[in-house]
mmCIF file with all atom_site columns, C-alpha atoms in Angstrom:
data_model
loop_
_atom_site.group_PDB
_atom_site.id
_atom_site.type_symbol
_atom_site.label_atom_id
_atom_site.label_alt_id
_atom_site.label_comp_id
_atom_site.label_asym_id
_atom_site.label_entity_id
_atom_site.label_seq_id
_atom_site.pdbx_PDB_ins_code
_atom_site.Cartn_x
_atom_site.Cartn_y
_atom_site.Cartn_z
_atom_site.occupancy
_atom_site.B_iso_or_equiv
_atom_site.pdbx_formal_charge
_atom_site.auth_seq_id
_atom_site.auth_comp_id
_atom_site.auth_asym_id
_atom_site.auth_atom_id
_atom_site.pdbx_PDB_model_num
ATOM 1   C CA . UNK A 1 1   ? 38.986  77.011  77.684  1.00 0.00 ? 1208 UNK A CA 1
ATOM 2   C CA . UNK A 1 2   ? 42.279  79.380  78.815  1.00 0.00 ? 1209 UNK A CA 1
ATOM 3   C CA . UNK A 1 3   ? 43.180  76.853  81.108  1.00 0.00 ? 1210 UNK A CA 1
ATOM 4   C CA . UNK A 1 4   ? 43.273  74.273  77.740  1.00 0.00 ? 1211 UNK A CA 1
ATOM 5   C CA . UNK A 1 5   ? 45.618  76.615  76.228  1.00 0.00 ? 1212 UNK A CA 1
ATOM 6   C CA . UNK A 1 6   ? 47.485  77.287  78.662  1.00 0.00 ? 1213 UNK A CA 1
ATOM 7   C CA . UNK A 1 7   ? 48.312  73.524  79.643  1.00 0.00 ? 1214 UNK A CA 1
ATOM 8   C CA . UNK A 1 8   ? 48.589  73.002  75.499  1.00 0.00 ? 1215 UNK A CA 1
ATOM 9   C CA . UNK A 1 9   ? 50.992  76.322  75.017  1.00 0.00 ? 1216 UNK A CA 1
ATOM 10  C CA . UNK A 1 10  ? 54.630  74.926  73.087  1.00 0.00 ? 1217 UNK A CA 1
ATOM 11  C CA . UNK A 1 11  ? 57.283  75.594  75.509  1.00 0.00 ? 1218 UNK A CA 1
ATOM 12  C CA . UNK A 1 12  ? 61.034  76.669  74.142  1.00 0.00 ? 1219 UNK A CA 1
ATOM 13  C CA . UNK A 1 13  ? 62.990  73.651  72.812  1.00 0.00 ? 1220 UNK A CA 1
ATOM 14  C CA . UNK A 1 14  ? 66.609  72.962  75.122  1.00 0.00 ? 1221 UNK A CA 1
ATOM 15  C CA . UNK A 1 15  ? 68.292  73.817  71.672  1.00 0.00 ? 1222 UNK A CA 1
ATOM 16  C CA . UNK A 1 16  ? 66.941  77.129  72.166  1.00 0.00 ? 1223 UNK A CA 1
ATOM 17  C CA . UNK A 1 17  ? 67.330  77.732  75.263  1.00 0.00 ? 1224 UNK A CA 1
ATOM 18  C CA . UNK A 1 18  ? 70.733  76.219  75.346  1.00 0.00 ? 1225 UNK A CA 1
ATOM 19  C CA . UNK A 1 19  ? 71.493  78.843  72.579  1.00 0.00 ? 1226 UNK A CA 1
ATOM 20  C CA . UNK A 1 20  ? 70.393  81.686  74.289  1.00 0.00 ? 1227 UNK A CA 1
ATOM 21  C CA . UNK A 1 21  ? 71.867  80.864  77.288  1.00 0.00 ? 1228 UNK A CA 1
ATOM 22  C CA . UNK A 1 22  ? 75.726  80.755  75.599  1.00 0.00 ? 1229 UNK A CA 1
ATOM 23  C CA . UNK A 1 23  ? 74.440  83.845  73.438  1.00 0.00 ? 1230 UNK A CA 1
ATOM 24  C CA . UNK A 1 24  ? 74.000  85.818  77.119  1.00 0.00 ? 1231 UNK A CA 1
ATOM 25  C CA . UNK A 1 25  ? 77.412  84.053  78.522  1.00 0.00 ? 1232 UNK A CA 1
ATOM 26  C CA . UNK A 1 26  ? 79.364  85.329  75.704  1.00 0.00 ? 1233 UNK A CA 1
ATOM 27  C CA . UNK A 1 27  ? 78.253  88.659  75.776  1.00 0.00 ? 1234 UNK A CA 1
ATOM 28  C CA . UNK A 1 28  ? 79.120  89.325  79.355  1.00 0.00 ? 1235 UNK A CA 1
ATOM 29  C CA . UNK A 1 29  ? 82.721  89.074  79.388  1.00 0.00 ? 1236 UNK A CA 1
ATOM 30  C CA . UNK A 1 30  ? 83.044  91.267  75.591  1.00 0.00 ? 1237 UNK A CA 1
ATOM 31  C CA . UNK A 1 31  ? 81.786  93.976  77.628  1.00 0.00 ? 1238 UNK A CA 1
ATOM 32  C CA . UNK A 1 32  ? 83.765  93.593  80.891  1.00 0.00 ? 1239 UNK A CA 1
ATOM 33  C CA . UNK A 1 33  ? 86.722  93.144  77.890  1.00 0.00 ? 1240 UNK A CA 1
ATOM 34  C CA . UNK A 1 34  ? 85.683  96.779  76.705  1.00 0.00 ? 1241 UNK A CA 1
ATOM 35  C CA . UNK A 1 35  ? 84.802  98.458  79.863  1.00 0.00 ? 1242 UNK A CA 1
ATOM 36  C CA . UNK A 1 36  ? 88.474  96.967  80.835  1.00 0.00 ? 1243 UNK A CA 1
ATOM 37  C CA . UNK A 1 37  ? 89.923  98.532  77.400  1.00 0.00 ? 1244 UNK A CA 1
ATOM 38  C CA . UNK A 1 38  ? 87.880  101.718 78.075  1.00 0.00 ? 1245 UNK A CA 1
ATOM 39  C CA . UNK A 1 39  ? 89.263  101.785 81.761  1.00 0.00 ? 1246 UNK A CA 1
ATOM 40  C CA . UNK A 1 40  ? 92.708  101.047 80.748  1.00 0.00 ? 1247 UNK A CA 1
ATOM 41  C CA . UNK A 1 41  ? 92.635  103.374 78.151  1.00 0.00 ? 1248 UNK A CA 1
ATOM 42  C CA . UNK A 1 42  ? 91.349  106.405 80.424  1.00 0.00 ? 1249 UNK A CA 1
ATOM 43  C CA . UNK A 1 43  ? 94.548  105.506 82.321  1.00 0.00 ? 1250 UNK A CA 1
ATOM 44  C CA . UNK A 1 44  ? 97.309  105.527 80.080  1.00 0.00 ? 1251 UNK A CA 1
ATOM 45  C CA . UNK A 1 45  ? 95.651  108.715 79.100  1.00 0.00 ? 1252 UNK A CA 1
ATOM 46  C CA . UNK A 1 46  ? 96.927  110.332 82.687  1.00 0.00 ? 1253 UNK A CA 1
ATOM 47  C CA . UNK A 1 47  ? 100.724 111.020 82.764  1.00 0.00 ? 1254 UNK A CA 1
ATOM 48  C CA . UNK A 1 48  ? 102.007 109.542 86.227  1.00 0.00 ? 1255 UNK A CA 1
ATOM 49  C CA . UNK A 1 49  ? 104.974 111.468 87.333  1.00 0.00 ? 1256 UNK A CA 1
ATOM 50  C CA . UNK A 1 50  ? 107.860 109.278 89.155  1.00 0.00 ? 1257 UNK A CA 1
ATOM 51  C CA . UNK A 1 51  ? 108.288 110.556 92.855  1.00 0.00 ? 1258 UNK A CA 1
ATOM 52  C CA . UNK A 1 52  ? 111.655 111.131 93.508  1.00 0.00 ? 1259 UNK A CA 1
ATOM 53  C CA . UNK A 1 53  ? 113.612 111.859 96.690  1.00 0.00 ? 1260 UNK A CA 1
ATOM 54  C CA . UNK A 1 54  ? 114.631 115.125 98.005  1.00 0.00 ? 1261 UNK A CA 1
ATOM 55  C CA . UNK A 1 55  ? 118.798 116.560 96.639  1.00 0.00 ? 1262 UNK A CA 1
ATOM 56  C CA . UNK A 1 56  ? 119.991 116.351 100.474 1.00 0.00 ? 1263 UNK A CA 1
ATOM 57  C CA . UNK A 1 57  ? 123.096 118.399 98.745  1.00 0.00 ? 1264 UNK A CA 1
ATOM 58  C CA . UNK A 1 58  ? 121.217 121.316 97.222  1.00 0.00 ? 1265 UNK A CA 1
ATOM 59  C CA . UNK A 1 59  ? 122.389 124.517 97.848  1.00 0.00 ? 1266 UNK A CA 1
ATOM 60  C CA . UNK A 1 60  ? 118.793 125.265 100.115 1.00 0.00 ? 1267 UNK A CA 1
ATOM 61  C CA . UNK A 1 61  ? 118.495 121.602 101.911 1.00 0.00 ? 1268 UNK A CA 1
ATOM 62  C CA . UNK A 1 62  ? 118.359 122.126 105.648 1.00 0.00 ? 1269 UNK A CA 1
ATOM 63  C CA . UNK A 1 63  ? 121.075 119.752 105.997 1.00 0.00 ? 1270 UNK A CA 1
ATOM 64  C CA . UNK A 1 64  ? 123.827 122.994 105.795 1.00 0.00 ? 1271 UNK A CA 1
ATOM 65  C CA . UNK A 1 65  ? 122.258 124.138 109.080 1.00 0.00 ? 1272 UNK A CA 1
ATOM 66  C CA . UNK A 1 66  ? 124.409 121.736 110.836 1.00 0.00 ? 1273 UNK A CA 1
ATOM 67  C CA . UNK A 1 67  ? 128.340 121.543 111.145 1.00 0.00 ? 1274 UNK A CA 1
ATOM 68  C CA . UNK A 1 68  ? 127.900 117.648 110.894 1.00 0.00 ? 1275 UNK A CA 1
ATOM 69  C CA . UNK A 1 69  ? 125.834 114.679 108.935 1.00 0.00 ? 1276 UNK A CA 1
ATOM 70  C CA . UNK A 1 70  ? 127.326 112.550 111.722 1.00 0.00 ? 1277 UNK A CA 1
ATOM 71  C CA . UNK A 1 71  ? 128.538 112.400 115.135 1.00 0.00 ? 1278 UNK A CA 1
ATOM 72  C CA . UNK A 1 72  ? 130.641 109.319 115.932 1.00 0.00 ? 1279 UNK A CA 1
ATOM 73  C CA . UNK A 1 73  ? 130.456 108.337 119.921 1.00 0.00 ? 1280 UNK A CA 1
ATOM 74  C CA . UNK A 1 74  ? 133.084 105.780 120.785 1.00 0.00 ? 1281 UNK A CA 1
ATOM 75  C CA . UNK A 1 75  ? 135.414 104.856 123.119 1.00 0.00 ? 1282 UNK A CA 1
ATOM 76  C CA . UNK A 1 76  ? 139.221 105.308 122.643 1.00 0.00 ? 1283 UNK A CA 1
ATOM 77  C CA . UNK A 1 77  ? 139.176 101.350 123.297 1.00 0.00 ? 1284 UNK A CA 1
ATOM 78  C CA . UNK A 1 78  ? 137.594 101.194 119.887 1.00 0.00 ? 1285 UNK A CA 1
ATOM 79  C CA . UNK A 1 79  ? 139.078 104.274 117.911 1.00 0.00 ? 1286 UNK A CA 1
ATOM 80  C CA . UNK A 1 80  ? 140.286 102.345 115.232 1.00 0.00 ? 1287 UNK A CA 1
ATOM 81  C CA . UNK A 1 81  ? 136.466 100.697 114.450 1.00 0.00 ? 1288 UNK A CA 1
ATOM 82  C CA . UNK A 1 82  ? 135.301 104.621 114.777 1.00 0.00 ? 1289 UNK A CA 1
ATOM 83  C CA . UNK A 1 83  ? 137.749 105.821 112.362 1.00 0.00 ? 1290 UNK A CA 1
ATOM 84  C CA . UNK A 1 84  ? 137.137 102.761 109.419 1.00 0.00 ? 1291 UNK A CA 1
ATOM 85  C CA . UNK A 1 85  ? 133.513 103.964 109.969 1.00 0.00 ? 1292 UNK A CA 1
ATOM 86  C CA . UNK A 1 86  ? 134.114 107.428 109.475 1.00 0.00 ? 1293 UNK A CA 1
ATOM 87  C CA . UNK A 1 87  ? 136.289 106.803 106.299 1.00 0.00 ? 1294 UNK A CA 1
ATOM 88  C CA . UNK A 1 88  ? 133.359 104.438 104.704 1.00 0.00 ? 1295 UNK A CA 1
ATOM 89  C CA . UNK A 1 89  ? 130.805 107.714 105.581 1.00 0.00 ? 1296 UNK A CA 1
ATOM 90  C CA . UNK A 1 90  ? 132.857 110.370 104.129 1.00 0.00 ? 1297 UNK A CA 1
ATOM 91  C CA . UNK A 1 91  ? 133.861 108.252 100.840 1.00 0.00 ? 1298 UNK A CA 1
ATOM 92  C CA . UNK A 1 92  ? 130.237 107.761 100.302 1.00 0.00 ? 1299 UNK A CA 1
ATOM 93  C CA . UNK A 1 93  ? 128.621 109.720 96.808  1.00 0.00 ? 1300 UNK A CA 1
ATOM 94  C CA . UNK A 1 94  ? 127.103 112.125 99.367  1.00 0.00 ? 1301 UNK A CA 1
ATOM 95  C CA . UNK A 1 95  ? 129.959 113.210 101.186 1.00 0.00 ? 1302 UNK A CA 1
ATOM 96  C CA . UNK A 1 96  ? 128.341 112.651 104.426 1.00 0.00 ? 1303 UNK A CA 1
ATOM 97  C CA . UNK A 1 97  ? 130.376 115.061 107.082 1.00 0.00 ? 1304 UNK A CA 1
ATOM 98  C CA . UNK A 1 98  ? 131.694 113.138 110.335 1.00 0.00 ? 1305 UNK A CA 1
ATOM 99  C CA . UNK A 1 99  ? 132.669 114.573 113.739 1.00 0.00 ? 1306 UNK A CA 1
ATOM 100 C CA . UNK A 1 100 ? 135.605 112.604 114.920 1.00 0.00 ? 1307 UNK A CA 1
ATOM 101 C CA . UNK A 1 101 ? 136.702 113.564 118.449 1.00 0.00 ? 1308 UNK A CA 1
ATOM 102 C CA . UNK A 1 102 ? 139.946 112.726 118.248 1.00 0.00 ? 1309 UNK A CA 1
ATOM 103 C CA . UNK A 1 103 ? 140.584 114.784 115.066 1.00 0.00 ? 1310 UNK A CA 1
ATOM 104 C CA . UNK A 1 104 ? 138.337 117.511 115.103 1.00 0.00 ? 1311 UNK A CA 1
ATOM 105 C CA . UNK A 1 105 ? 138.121 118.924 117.957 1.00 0.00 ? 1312 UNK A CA 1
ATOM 106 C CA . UNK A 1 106 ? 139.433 121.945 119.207 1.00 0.00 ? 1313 UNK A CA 1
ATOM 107 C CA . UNK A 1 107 ? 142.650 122.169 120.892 1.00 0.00 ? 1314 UNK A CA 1
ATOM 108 C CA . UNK A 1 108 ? 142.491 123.636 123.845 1.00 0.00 ? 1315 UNK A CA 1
ATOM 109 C CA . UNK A 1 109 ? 139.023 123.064 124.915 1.00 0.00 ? 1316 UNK A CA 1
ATOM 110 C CA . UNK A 1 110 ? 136.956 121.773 127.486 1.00 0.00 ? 1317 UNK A CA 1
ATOM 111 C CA . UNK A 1 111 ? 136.288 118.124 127.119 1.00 0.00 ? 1318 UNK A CA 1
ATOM 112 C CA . UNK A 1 112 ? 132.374 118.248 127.939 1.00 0.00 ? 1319 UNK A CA 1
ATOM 113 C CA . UNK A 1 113 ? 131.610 121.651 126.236 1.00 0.00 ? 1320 UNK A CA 1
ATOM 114 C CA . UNK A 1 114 ? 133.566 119.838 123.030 1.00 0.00 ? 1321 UNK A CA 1
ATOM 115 C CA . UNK A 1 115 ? 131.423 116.988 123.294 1.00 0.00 ? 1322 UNK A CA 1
ATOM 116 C CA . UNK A 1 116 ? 127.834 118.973 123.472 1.00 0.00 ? 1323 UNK A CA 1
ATOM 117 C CA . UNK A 1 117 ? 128.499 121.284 120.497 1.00 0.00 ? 1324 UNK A CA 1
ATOM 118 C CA . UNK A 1 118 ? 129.103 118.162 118.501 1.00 0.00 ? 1325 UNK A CA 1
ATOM 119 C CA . UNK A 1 119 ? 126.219 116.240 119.730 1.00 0.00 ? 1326 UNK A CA 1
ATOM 120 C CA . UNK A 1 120 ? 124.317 120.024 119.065 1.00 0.00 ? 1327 UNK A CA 1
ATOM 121 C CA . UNK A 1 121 ? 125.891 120.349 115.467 1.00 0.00 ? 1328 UNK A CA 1
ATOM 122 C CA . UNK A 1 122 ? 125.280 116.961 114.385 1.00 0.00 ? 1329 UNK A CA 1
ATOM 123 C CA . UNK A 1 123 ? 121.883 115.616 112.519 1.00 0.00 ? 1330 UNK A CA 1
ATOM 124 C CA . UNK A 1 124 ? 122.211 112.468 113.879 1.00 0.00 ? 1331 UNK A CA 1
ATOM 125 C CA . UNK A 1 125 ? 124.662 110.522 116.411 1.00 0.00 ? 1332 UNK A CA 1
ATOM 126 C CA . UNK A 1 126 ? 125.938 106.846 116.207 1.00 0.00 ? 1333 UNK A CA 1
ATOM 127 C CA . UNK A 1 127 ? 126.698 105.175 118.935 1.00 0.00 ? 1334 UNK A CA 1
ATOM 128 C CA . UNK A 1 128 ? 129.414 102.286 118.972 1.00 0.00 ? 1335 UNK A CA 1
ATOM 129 C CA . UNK A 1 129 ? 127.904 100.705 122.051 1.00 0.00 ? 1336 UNK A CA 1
ATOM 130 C CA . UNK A 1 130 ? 131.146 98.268  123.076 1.00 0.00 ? 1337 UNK A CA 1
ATOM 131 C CA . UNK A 1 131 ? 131.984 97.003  126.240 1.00 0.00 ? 1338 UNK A CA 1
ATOM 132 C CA . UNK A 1 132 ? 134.533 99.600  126.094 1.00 0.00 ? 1339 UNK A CA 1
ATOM 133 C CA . UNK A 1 133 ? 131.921 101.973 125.849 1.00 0.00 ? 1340 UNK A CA 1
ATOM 134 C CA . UNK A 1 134 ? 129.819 100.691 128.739 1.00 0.00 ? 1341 UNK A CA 1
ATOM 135 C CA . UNK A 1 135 ? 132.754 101.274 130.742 1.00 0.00 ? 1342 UNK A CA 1
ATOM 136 C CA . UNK A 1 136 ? 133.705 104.649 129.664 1.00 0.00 ? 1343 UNK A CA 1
ATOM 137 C CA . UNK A 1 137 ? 132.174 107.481 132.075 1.00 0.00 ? 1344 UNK A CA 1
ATOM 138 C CA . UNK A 1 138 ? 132.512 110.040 128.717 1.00 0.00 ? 1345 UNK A CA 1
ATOM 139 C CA . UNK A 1 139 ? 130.493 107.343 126.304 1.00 0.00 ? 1346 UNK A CA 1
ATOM 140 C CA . UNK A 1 140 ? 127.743 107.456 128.658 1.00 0.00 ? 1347 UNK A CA 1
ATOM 141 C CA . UNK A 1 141 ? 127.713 111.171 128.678 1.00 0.00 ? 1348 UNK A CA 1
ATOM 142 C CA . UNK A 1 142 ? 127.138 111.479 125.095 1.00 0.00 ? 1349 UNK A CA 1
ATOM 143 C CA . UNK A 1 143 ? 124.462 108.731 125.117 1.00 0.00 ? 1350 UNK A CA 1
ATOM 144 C CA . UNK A 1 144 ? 122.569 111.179 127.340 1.00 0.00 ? 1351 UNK A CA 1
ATOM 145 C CA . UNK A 1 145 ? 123.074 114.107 125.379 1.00 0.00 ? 1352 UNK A CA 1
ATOM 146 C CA . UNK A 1 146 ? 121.974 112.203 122.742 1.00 0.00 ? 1353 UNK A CA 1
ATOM 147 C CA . UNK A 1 147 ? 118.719 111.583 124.509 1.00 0.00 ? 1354 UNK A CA 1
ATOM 148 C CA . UNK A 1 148 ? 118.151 114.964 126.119 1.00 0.00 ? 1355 UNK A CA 1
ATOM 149 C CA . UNK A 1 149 ? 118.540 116.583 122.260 1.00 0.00 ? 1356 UNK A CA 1
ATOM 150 C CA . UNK A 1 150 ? 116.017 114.140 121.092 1.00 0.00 ? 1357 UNK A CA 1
ATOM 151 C CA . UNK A 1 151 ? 114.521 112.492 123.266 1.00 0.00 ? 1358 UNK A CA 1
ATOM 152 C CA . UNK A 1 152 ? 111.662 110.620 120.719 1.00 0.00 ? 1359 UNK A CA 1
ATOM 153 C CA . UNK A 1 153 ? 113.100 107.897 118.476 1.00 0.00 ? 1360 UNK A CA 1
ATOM 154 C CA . UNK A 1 154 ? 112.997 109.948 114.787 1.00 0.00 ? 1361 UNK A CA 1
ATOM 155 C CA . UNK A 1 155 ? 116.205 108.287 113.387 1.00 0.00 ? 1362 UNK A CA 1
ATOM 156 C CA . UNK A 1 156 ? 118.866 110.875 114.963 1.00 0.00 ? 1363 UNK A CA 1
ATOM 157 C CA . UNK A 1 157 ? 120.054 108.040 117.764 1.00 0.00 ? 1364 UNK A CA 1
ATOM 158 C CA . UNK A 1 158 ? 121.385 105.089 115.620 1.00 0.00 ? 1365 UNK A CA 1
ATOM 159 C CA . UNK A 1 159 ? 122.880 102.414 118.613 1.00 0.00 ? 1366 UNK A CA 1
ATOM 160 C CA . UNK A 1 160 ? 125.529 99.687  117.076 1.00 0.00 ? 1367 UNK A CA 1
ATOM 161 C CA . UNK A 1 161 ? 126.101 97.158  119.406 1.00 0.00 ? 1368 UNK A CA 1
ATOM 162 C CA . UNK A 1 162 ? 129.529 94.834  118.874 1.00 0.00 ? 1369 UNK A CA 1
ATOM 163 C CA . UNK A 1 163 ? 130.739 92.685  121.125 1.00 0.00 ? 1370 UNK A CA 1
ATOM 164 C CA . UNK A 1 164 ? 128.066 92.979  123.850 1.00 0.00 ? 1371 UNK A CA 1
ATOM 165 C CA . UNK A 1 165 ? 124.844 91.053  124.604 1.00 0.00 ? 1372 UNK A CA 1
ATOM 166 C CA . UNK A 1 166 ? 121.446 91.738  124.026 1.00 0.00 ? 1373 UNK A CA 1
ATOM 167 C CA . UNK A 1 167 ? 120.823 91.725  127.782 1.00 0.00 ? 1374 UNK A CA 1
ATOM 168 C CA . UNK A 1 168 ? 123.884 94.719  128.274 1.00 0.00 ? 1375 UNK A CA 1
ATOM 169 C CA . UNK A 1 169 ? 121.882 97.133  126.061 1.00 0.00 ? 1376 UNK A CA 1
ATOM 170 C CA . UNK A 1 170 ? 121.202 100.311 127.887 1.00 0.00 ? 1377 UNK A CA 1
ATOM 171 C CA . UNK A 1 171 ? 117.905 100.589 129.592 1.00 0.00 ? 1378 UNK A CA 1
ATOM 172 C CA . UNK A 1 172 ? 117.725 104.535 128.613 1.00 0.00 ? 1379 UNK A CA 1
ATOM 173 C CA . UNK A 1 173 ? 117.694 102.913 124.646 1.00 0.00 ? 1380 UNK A CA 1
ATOM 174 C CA . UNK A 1 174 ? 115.267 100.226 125.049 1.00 0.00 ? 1381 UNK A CA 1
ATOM 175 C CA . UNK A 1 175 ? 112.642 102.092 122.992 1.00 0.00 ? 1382 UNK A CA 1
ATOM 176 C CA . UNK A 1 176 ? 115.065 102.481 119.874 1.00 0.00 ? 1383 UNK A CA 1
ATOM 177 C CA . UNK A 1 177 ? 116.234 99.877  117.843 1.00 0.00 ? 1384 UNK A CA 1
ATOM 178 C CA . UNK A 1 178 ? 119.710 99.031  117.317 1.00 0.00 ? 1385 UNK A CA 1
ATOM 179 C CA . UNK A 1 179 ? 121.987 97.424  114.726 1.00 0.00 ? 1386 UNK A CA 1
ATOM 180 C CA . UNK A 1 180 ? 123.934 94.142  115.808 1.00 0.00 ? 1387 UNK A CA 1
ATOM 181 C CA . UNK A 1 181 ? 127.340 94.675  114.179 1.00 0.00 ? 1388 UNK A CA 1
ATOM 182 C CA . UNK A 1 182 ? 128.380 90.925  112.974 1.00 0.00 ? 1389 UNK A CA 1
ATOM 183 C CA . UNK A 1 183 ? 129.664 92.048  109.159 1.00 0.00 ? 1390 UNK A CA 1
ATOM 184 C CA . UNK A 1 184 ? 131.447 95.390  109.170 1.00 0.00 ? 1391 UNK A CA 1
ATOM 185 C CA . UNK A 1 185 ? 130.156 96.424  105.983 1.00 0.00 ? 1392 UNK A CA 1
ATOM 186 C CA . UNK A 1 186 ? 126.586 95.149  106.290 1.00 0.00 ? 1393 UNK A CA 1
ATOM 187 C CA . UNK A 1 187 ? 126.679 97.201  109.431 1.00 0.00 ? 1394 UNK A CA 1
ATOM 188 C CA . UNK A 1 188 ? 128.578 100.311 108.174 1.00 0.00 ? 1395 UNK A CA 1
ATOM 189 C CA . UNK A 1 189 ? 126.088 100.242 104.971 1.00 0.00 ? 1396 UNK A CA 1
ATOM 190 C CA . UNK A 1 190 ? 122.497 99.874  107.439 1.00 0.00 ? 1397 UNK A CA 1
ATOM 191 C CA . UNK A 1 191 ? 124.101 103.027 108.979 1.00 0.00 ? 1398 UNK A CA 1
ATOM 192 C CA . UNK A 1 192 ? 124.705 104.882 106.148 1.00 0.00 ? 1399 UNK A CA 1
ATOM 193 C CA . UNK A 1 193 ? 120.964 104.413 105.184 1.00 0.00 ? 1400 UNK A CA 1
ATOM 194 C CA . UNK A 1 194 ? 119.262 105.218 108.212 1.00 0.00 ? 1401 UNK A CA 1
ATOM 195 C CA . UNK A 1 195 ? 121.638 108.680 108.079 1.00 0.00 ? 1402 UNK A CA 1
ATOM 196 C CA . UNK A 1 196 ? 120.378 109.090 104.437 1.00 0.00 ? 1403 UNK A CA 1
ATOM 197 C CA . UNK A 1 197 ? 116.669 108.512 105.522 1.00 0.00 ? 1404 UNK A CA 1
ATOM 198 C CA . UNK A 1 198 ? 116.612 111.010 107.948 1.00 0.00 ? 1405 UNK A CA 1
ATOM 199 C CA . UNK A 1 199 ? 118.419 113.767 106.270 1.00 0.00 ? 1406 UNK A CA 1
ATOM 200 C CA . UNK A 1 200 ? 115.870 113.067 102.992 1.00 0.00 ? 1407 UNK A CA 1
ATOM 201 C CA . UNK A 1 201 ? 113.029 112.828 105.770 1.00 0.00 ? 1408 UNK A CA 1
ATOM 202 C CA . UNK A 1 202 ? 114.232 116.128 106.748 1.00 0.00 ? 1409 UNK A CA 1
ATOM 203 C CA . UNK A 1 203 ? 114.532 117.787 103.740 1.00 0.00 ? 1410 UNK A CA 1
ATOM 204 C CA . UNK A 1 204 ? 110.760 116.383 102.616 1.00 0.00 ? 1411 UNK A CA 1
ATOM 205 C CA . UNK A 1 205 ? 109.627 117.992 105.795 1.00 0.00 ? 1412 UNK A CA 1
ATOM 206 C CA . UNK A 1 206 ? 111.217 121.257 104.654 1.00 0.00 ? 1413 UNK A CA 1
ATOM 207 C CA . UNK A 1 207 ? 109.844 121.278 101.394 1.00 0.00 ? 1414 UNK A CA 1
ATOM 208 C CA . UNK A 1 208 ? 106.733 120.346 102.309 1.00 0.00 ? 1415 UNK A CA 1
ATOM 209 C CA . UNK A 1 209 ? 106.356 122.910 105.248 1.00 0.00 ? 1416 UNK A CA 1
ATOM 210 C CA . UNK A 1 210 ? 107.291 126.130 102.872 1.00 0.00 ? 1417 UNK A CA 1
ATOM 211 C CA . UNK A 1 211 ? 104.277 124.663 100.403 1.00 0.00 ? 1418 UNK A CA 1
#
């Protein structure tokens, strides 16, 4: 007799079924809507401070412990390229301070010991890799001053190349990139950031090392 029943038991019309099927559908995506509103909500509720990058001109930034932002290597072949470089640095909102061999350094001094406290009091060197500079015995000196005072690629050793072939680049810079001077001011602008990035890379350090 239950097995009667059970084969005569009504089963749901499709109407219902079709119902409660569009009943459960719509639900699911009212509450994803409010657990999306809730979520969004707990959010806006937490204030999100903008990060902001270090004053490399405050009175405390550990960019005063050097004479120099800058230390221009060059030939005297390409002075003239040196010095419009120089002028774009220093006219920059930062006032980015530029060691110039030819006009500041000290009369009366050894070439070589000039040349090493300016590579020593500079953050960071930039070196106007020419063929003029290839040539020059003095150029080459500096590029290895440059690598004995940091010898890890951190941003200090900014190579330009102009006028000279991939193939001519220094084997002692291989393992730092360089900028390809085509457009002056592209160029003199991709050097002015990287100088920025390290001085606020060093002044994040800084702050970060006294916390």
């Amino acid at each position: 007799g239950w097995f009667r029943r059970l084969l005569h038991k009504p089963k749901p019309s499709s109407v219902e079924s079709s119902l409660n099927s569009s009943h459960s559908a719509s639900s699911s995506p009212s509450s994803s809507s409010s657990a999306r509103s809730s979520s969004s909500s707990a959010t806006s509720s937490i204030p999100l401070s903008p990060v902001s990058a270090p004053d490399i001109s405050a009175s405390d930034s550990p960019r005063w412990g050097k004479s120099y932002d800058v230390c221009v290597c060059h030939s005297e072949g390409d002075l003239e390229l040196a010095e419009e470089l120089v002028s774009y640095l220093e006219g920059q909102p930062e006032s980015l301070r530029c060691f110039l061999q030819l006009r500041d350094a000290v009369a009366g001094s050894a070439l070589g010991t000039e040349l090493c406290d300016a590579m020593r009091g500079s953050h960071c060197w930039v070196l106007l890799i020419t063929p003029a500079f290839l040539r020059d015995p003095w150029c080459q000196f500096q590029m290895h001053q440059a690598l004995v005072e940091a010898p890890m690629a951190n941003g200090r050793t900014i190579p330009v190349l102009r006028g000279v072939d991939r193939r001519e680049y220094p084997k002692e810079l291989r393992n730092i990139y360089y900028i390809s001077m085509v457009l002056k001011e592209s160029s003199f602008r991709q050097i002015r950031d990287t100088v920025l990035r390290y001085l606020q890379d060093l002044c994040q350090s800084s702050t970060s090392g006294m916390e």
